[in-house]
């Protein structure tokens, strides 16, 4: 496991360094994914951007997602 989300991003960067990446772009999803993505981008020297989306919950089930809506409507 990971100490925190930043550590998860750093460990993922260590794994990805084994690959030949050309102009990597790291996209982070809101909430916890932003911390992982920011650490990953920083470690790789990659571009970083965020994806804004809204989880669509199943009726009466707060933690069960049935879809998502992104800022572009996708």
PDB file of N, CA and C in Angstrom:
ATOM      1  N   UNK A   1       0.829  -1.175   0.000  1.00  0.00           N
ATOM      2  CA  UNK A   1       0.000   0.000   0.000  1.00  0.00           C
ATOM      3  C   UNK A   1       0.883   1.250   0.000  1.00  0.00           C
ATOM      4  N   UNK A   2       0.239   2.382  -0.020  1.00  0.00           N
ATOM      5  CA  UNK A   2       0.943   3.651  -0.116  1.00  0.00           C
ATOM      6  C   UNK A   2       0.756   4.456   1.166  1.00  0.00           C
ATOM      7  N   UNK A   3       1.761   5.245   1.484  1.00  0.00           N
ATOM      8  CA  UNK A   3       1.688   6.112   2.659  1.00  0.00           C
ATOM      9  C   UNK A   3       0.576   7.153   2.483  1.00  0.00           C
ATOM     10  N   UNK A   4       0.456   7.692   1.272  1.00  0.00           N
ATOM     11  CA  UNK A   4      -0.585   8.671   0.948  1.00  0.00           C
ATOM     12  C   UNK A   4      -0.701   8.742  -0.569  1.00  0.00           C
ATOM     13  N   UNK A   5      -1.566   9.595  -1.081  1.00  0.00           N
ATOM     14  CA  UNK A   5      -1.796   9.673  -2.527  1.00  0.00           C
ATOM     15  C   UNK A   5      -0.573  10.212  -3.271  1.00  0.00           C
ATOM     16  N   UNK A   6       0.157  11.133  -2.668  1.00  0.00           N
ATOM     17  CA  UNK A   6       1.370  11.645  -3.292  1.00  0.00           C
ATOM     18  C   UNK A   6       2.397  10.545  -3.493  1.00  0.00           C
ATOM     19  N   UNK A   7       2.533   9.697  -2.491  1.00  0.00           N
ATOM     20  CA  UNK A   7       3.449   8.549  -2.585  1.00  0.00           C
ATOM     21  C   UNK A   7       3.001   7.598  -3.691  1.00  0.00           C
ATOM     22  N   UNK A   8       1.708   7.417  -3.841  1.00  0.00           N
ATOM     23  CA  UNK A   8       1.192   6.568  -4.918  1.00  0.00           C
ATOM     24  C   UNK A   8       1.612   7.124  -6.276  1.00  0.00           C
ATOM     25  N   UNK A   9       1.511   8.427  -6.457  1.00  0.00           N
ATOM     26  CA  UNK A   9       1.932   9.050  -7.710  1.00  0.00           C
ATOM     27  C   UNK A   9       3.417   8.890  -7.958  1.00  0.00           C
ATOM     28  N   UNK A  10       4.216   9.023  -6.924  1.00  0.00           N
ATOM     29  CA  UNK A  10       5.665   8.864  -7.067  1.00  0.00           C
ATOM     30  C   UNK A  10       6.039   7.424  -7.427  1.00  0.00           C
ATOM     31  N   UNK A  11       5.375   6.464  -6.814  1.00  0.00           N
ATOM     32  CA  UNK A  11       5.659   5.061  -7.126  1.00  0.00           C
ATOM     33  C   UNK A  11       5.219   4.720  -8.550  1.00  0.00           C
ATOM     34  N   UNK A  12       4.101   5.275  -8.976  1.00  0.00           N
ATOM     35  CA  UNK A  12       3.657   5.054 -10.346  1.00  0.00           C
ATOM     36  C   UNK A  12       4.661   5.660 -11.326  1.00  0.00           C
ATOM     37  N   UNK A  13       5.190   6.829 -11.009  1.00  0.00           N
ATOM     38  CA  UNK A  13       6.205   7.459 -11.861  1.00  0.00           C
ATOM     39  C   UNK A  13       7.426   6.561 -11.990  1.00  0.00           C
ATOM     40  N   UNK A  14       7.841   5.938 -10.901  1.00  0.00           N
ATOM     41  CA  UNK A  14       8.992   5.024 -10.955  1.00  0.00           C
ATOM     42  C   UNK A  14       8.743   3.874 -11.918  1.00  0.00           C
ATOM     43  N   UNK A  15       7.528   3.367 -11.944  1.00  0.00           N
ATOM     44  CA  UNK A  15       7.176   2.283 -12.873  1.00  0.00           C
ATOM     45  C   UNK A  15       7.143   2.788 -14.311  1.00  0.00           C
ATOM     46  N   UNK A  16       6.602   3.969 -14.518  1.00  0.00           N
ATOM     47  CA  UNK A  16       6.461   4.496 -15.872  1.00  0.00           C
ATOM     48  C   UNK A  16       7.786   4.949 -16.470  1.00  0.00           C
ATOM     49  N   UNK A  17       8.767   5.247 -15.646  1.00  0.00           N
ATOM     50  CA  UNK A  17      10.079   5.641 -16.155  1.00  0.00           C
ATOM     51  C   UNK A  17      10.736   4.528 -16.972  1.00  0.00           C
ATOM     52  N   UNK A  18      10.291   3.308 -16.785  1.00  0.00           N
ATOM     53  CA  UNK A  18      10.838   2.173 -17.530  1.00  0.00           C
ATOM     54  C   UNK A  18      10.375   2.188 -18.985  1.00  0.00           C
ATOM     55  N   UNK A  19       9.365   2.991 -19.286  1.00  0.00           N
ATOM     56  CA  UNK A  19       8.824   3.070 -20.641  1.00  0.00           C
ATOM     57  C   UNK A  19       9.357   4.316 -21.339  1.00  0.00           C
ATOM     58  N   UNK A  20       9.390   4.257 -22.631  1.00  0.00           N
ATOM     59  CA  UNK A  20       9.826   5.407 -23.411  1.00  0.00           C
ATOM     60  C   UNK A  20       8.611   6.294 -23.659  1.00  0.00           C
ATOM     61  N   UNK A  21       8.512   7.378 -22.922  1.00  0.00           N
ATOM     62  CA  UNK A  21       7.369   8.287 -23.035  1.00  0.00           C
ATOM     63  C   UNK A  21       7.784   9.531 -23.818  1.00  0.00           C
ATOM     64  N   UNK A  22       6.952   9.929 -24.753  1.00  0.00           N
ATOM     65  CA  UNK A  22       7.208  11.124 -25.551  1.00  0.00           C
ATOM     66  C   UNK A  22       6.125  12.153 -25.244  1.00  0.00           C
ATOM     67  N   UNK A  23       6.491  13.264 -24.644  1.00  0.00           N
ATOM     68  CA  UNK A  23       5.558  14.350 -24.312  1.00  0.00           C
ATOM     69  C   UNK A  23       4.357  13.848 -23.492  1.00  0.00           C
ATOM     70  N   UNK A  24       4.607  13.254 -22.350  1.00  0.00           N
ATOM     71  CA  UNK A  24       3.485  12.722 -21.561  1.00  0.00           C
ATOM     72  C   UNK A  24       2.570  13.827 -21.044  1.00  0.00           C
ATOM     73  N   UNK A  25       1.306  13.513 -20.979  1.00  0.00           N
ATOM     74  CA  UNK A  25       0.283  14.384 -20.407  1.00  0.00           C
ATOM     75  C   UNK A  25      -0.434  13.583 -19.335  1.00  0.00           C
ATOM     76  N   UNK A  26      -0.491  14.117 -18.138  1.00  0.00           N
ATOM     77  CA  UNK A  26      -1.169  13.457 -17.032  1.00  0.00           C
ATOM     78  C   UNK A  26      -2.463  14.207 -16.759  1.00  0.00           C
ATOM     79  N   UNK A  27      -3.581  13.485 -16.778  1.00  0.00           N
ATOM     80  CA  UNK A  27      -4.882  14.068 -16.477  1.00  0.00           C
ATOM     81  C   UNK A  27      -5.334  13.573 -15.113  1.00  0.00           C
ATOM     82  N   UNK A  28      -5.734  14.494 -14.265  1.00  0.00           N
ATOM     83  CA  UNK A  28      -6.196  14.139 -12.936  1.00  0.00           C
ATOM     84  C   UNK A  28      -7.684  14.369 -12.801  1.00  0.00           C
ATOM     85  N   UNK A  29      -8.379  13.422 -12.212  1.00  0.00           N
ATOM     86  CA  UNK A  29      -9.809  13.565 -11.942  1.00  0.00           C
ATOM     87  C   UNK A  29      -9.984  14.188 -10.562  1.00  0.00           C
ATOM     88  N   UNK A  30     -11.058  14.942 -10.429  1.00  0.00           N
ATOM     89  CA  UNK A  30     -11.286  15.666  -9.176  1.00  0.00           C
ATOM     90  C   UNK A  30     -11.303  14.742  -7.964  1.00  0.00           C
ATOM     91  N   UNK A  31     -11.076  15.342  -6.845  1.00  0.00           N
ATOM     92  CA  UNK A  31     -10.943  14.711  -5.539  1.00  0.00           C
ATOM     93  C   UNK A  31      -9.581  14.052  -5.410  1.00  0.00           C
ATOM     94  N   UNK A  32      -9.485  12.837  -4.953  1.00  0.00           N
ATOM     95  CA  UNK A  32      -8.202  12.197  -4.661  1.00  0.00           C
ATOM     96  C   UNK A  32      -7.295  11.994  -5.848  1.00  0.00           C
ATOM     97  N   UNK A  33      -7.851  11.921  -7.037  1.00  0.00           N
ATOM     98  CA  UNK A  33      -7.043  11.697  -8.225  1.00  0.00           C
ATOM     99  C   UNK A  33      -6.128  12.856  -8.565  1.00  0.00           C
ATOM    100  N   UNK A  34      -6.486  14.052  -8.141  1.00  0.00           N
ATOM    101  CA  UNK A  34      -5.655  15.221  -8.430  1.00  0.00           C
ATOM    102  C   UNK A  34      -4.303  15.127  -7.731  1.00  0.00           C
ATOM    103  N   UNK A  35      -4.293  14.681  -6.516  1.00  0.00           N
ATOM    104  CA  UNK A  35      -3.046  14.574  -5.756  1.00  0.00           C
ATOM    105  C   UNK A  35      -2.111  13.553  -6.402  1.00  0.00           C
ATOM    106  N   UNK A  36      -2.661  12.406  -6.797  1.00  0.00           N
ATOM    107  CA  UNK A  36      -1.857  11.373  -7.452  1.00  0.00           C
ATOM    108  C   UNK A  36      -1.324  11.893  -8.781  1.00  0.00           C
ATOM    109  N   UNK A  37      -2.194  12.496  -9.574  1.00  0.00           N
ATOM    110  CA  UNK A  37      -1.810  12.985 -10.897  1.00  0.00           C
ATOM    111  C   UNK A  37      -0.772  14.095 -10.802  1.00  0.00           C
ATOM    112  N   UNK A  38      -0.917  15.002  -9.854  1.00  0.00           N
ATOM    113  CA  UNK A  38       0.045  16.102  -9.702  1.00  0.00           C
ATOM    114  C   UNK A  38       1.429  15.568  -9.337  1.00  0.00           C
ATOM    115  N   UNK A  39       1.482  14.608  -8.423  1.00  0.00           N
ATOM    116  CA  UNK A  39       2.773  14.009  -8.039  1.00  0.00           C
ATOM    117  C   UNK A  39       3.381  13.264  -9.215  1.00  0.00           C
ATOM    118  N   UNK A  40       2.563  12.545  -9.960  1.00  0.00           N
ATOM    119  CA  UNK A  40       3.035  11.803 -11.120  1.00  0.00           C
ATOM    120  C   UNK A  40       3.606  12.748 -12.170  1.00  0.00           C
ATOM    121  N   UNK A  41       2.880  13.805 -12.498  1.00  0.00           N
ATOM    122  CA  UNK A  41       3.339  14.777 -13.493  1.00  0.00           C
ATOM    123  C   UNK A  41       4.637  15.451 -13.061  1.00  0.00           C
ATOM    124  N   UNK A  42       4.714  15.812 -11.801  1.00  0.00           N
ATOM    125  CA  UNK A  42       5.917  16.458 -11.267  1.00  0.00           C
ATOM    126  C   UNK A  42       7.128  15.538 -11.405  1.00  0.00           C
ATOM    127  N   UNK A  43       6.965  14.282 -11.035  1.00  0.00           N
ATOM    128  CA  UNK A  43       8.067  13.313 -11.095  1.00  0.00           C
ATOM    129  C   UNK A  43       8.515  13.038 -12.523  1.00  0.00           C
ATOM    130  N   UNK A  44       7.554  13.020 -13.462  1.00  0.00           N
ATOM    131  CA  UNK A  44       7.880  12.713 -14.853  1.00  0.00           C
ATOM    132  C   UNK A  44       8.250  13.953 -15.661  1.00  0.00           C
ATOM    133  N   UNK A  45       8.049  15.134 -15.075  1.00  0.00           N
ATOM    134  CA  UNK A  45       8.266  16.359 -15.830  1.00  0.00           C
ATOM    135  C   UNK A  45       7.247  16.489 -16.951  1.00  0.00           C
ATOM    136  N   UNK A  46       6.048  15.989 -16.695  1.00  0.00           N
ATOM    137  CA  UNK A  46       4.994  15.939 -17.705  1.00  0.00           C
ATOM    138  C   UNK A  46       4.038  17.126 -17.568  1.00  0.00           C
ATOM    139  N   UNK A  47       3.310  17.371 -18.649  1.00  0.00           N
ATOM    140  CA  UNK A  47       2.224  18.350 -18.569  1.00  0.00           C
ATOM    141  C   UNK A  47       1.141  17.776 -17.665  1.00  0.00           C
ATOM    142  N   UNK A  48       0.384  18.665 -17.057  1.00  0.00           N
ATOM    143  CA  UNK A  48      -0.662  18.249 -16.118  1.00  0.00           C
ATOM    144  C   UNK A  48      -1.915  19.075 -16.373  1.00  0.00           C
ATOM    145  N   UNK A  49      -3.042  18.424 -16.366  1.00  0.00           N
ATOM    146  CA  UNK A  49      -4.326  19.113 -16.474  1.00  0.00           C
ATOM    147  C   UNK A  49      -5.340  18.328 -15.665  1.00  0.00           C
ATOM    148  N   UNK A  50      -6.485  18.934 -15.433  1.00  0.00           N
ATOM    149  CA  UNK A  50      -7.501  18.233 -14.673  1.00  0.00           C
ATOM    150  C   UNK A  50      -8.743  18.026 -15.500  1.00  0.00           C
ATOM    151  N   UNK A  51      -9.490  17.009 -15.141  1.00  0.00           N
ATOM    152  CA  UNK A  51     -10.740  16.667 -15.793  1.00  0.00           C
ATOM    153  C   UNK A  51     -11.851  16.909 -14.781  1.00  0.00           C
ATOM    154  N   UNK A  52     -12.772  17.766 -15.149  1.00  0.00           N
ATOM    155  CA  UNK A  52     -13.908  18.029 -14.272  1.00  0.00           C
ATOM    156  C   UNK A  52     -15.055  17.119 -14.671  1.00  0.00           C
ATOM    157  N   UNK A  53     -15.579  16.395 -13.714  1.00  0.00           N
ATOM    158  CA  UNK A  53     -16.695  15.496 -13.992  1.00  0.00           C
ATOM    159  C   UNK A  53     -17.578  15.397 -12.748  1.00  0.00           C
ATOM    160  N   UNK A  54     -18.770  14.931 -12.976  1.00  0.00           N
ATOM    161  CA  UNK A  54     -19.732  14.751 -11.891  1.00  0.00           C
ATOM    162  C   UNK A  54     -20.239  13.322 -11.938  1.00  0.00           C
ATOM    163  N   UNK A  55     -20.121  12.626 -10.829  1.00  0.00           N
ATOM    164  CA  UNK A  55     -20.590  11.249 -10.748  1.00  0.00           C
ATOM    165  C   UNK A  55     -22.118  11.233 -10.679  1.00  0.00           C
ATOM    166  N   UNK A  56     -22.718  10.345 -11.447  1.00  0.00           N
ATOM    167  CA  UNK A  56     -24.165  10.151 -11.402  1.00  0.00           C
ATOM    168  C   UNK A  56     -24.447   8.962 -10.495  1.00  0.00           C
ATOM    169  N   UNK A  57     -25.124   9.226  -9.404  1.00  0.00           N
ATOM    170  CA  UNK A  57     -25.416   8.182  -8.415  1.00  0.00           C
ATOM    171  C   UNK A  57     -26.656   7.389  -8.804  1.00  0.00           C
ATOM    172  N   UNK A  58     -26.656   6.131  -8.444  1.00  0.00           N
ATOM    173  CA  UNK A  58     -27.864   5.327  -8.586  1.00  0.00           C
ATOM    174  C   UNK A  58     -28.882   5.833  -7.565  1.00  0.00           C
ATOM    175  N   UNK A  59     -30.149   5.847  -7.910  1.00  0.00           N
ATOM    176  CA  UNK A  59     -31.173   6.335  -6.965  1.00  0.00           C
ATOM    177  C   UNK A  59     -31.087   5.614  -5.617  1.00  0.00           C
ATOM    178  N   UNK A  60     -30.943   6.400  -4.563  1.00  0.00           N
ATOM    179  CA  UNK A  60     -30.901   5.849  -3.210  1.00  0.00           C
ATOM    180  C   UNK A  60     -29.579   5.195  -2.841  1.00  0.00           C
ATOM    181  N   UNK A  61     -28.585   5.239  -3.709  1.00  0.00           N
ATOM    182  CA  UNK A  61     -27.281   4.601  -3.463  1.00  0.00           C
ATOM    183  C   UNK A  61     -26.168   5.620  -3.670  1.00  0.00           C
ATOM    184  N   UNK A  62     -25.823   6.348  -2.636  1.00  0.00           N
ATOM    185  CA  UNK A  62     -24.848   7.432  -2.724  1.00  0.00           C
ATOM    186  C   UNK A  62     -23.488   6.989  -3.243  1.00  0.00           C
ATOM    187  N   UNK A  63     -23.061   5.790  -2.928  1.00  0.00           N
ATOM    188  CA  UNK A  63     -21.720   5.339  -3.283  1.00  0.00           C
ATOM    189  C   UNK A  63     -21.677   4.466  -4.531  1.00  0.00           C
ATOM    190  N   UNK A  64     -22.797   4.288  -5.198  1.00  0.00           N
ATOM    191  CA  UNK A  64     -22.850   3.468  -6.395  1.00  0.00           C
ATOM    192  C   UNK A  64     -23.077   4.367  -7.607  1.00  0.00           C
ATOM    193  N   UNK A  65     -22.077   4.433  -8.478  1.00  0.00           N
ATOM    194  CA  UNK A  65     -22.174   5.297  -9.653  1.00  0.00           C
ATOM    195  C   UNK A  65     -22.755   4.523 -10.838  1.00  0.00           C
ATOM    196  N   UNK A  66     -23.599   5.192 -11.593  1.00  0.00           N
ATOM    197  CA  UNK A  66     -24.143   4.589 -12.819  1.00  0.00           C
ATOM    198  C   UNK A  66     -23.626   5.321 -14.057  1.00  0.00           C
ATOM    199  N   UNK A  67     -22.791   6.334 -13.845  1.00  0.00           N
ATOM    200  CA  UNK A  67     -22.231   7.073 -14.967  1.00  0.00           C
ATOM    201  C   UNK A  67     -21.580   8.344 -14.488  1.00  0.00           C
ATOM    202  N   UNK A  68     -21.184   9.178 -15.442  1.00  0.00           N
ATOM    203  CA  UNK A  68     -20.564  10.461 -15.120  1.00  0.00           C
ATOM    204  C   UNK A  68     -20.819  11.431 -16.262  1.00  0.00           C
ATOM    205  N   UNK A  69     -20.754  12.703 -15.942  1.00  0.00           N
ATOM    206  CA  UNK A  69     -20.883  13.764 -16.934  1.00  0.00           C
ATOM    207  C   UNK A  69     -19.629  14.603 -16.837  1.00  0.00           C
ATOM    208  N   UNK A  70     -18.940  14.800 -17.960  1.00  0.00           N
ATOM    209  CA  UNK A  70     -17.738  15.595 -17.991  1.00  0.00           C
ATOM    210  C   UNK A  70     -18.056  17.022 -18.434  1.00  0.00           C
ATOM    211  N   UNK A  71     -17.089  17.917 -18.324  1.00  0.00           N
ATOM    212  CA  UNK A  71     -17.320  19.309 -18.643  1.00  0.00           C
ATOM    213  C   UNK A  71     -17.703  19.530 -20.097  1.00  0.00           C
ATOM    214  N   UNK A  72     -17.317  18.619 -20.967  1.00  0.00           N
ATOM    215  CA  UNK A  72     -17.685  18.724 -22.379  1.00  0.00           C
ATOM    216  C   UNK A  72     -18.993  18.010 -22.680  1.00  0.00           C
ATOM    217  N   UNK A  73     -19.626  17.470 -21.638  1.00  0.00           N
ATOM    218  CA  UNK A  73     -20.896  16.798 -21.816  1.00  0.00           C
ATOM    219  C   UNK A  73     -20.784  15.313 -22.083  1.00  0.00           C
ATOM    220  N   UNK A  74     -19.541  14.787 -22.146  1.00  0.00           N
ATOM    221  CA  UNK A  74     -19.323  13.364 -22.465  1.00  0.00           C
ATOM    222  C   UNK A  74     -19.654  12.509 -21.325  1.00  0.00           C
TER     223      UNK A  74
END
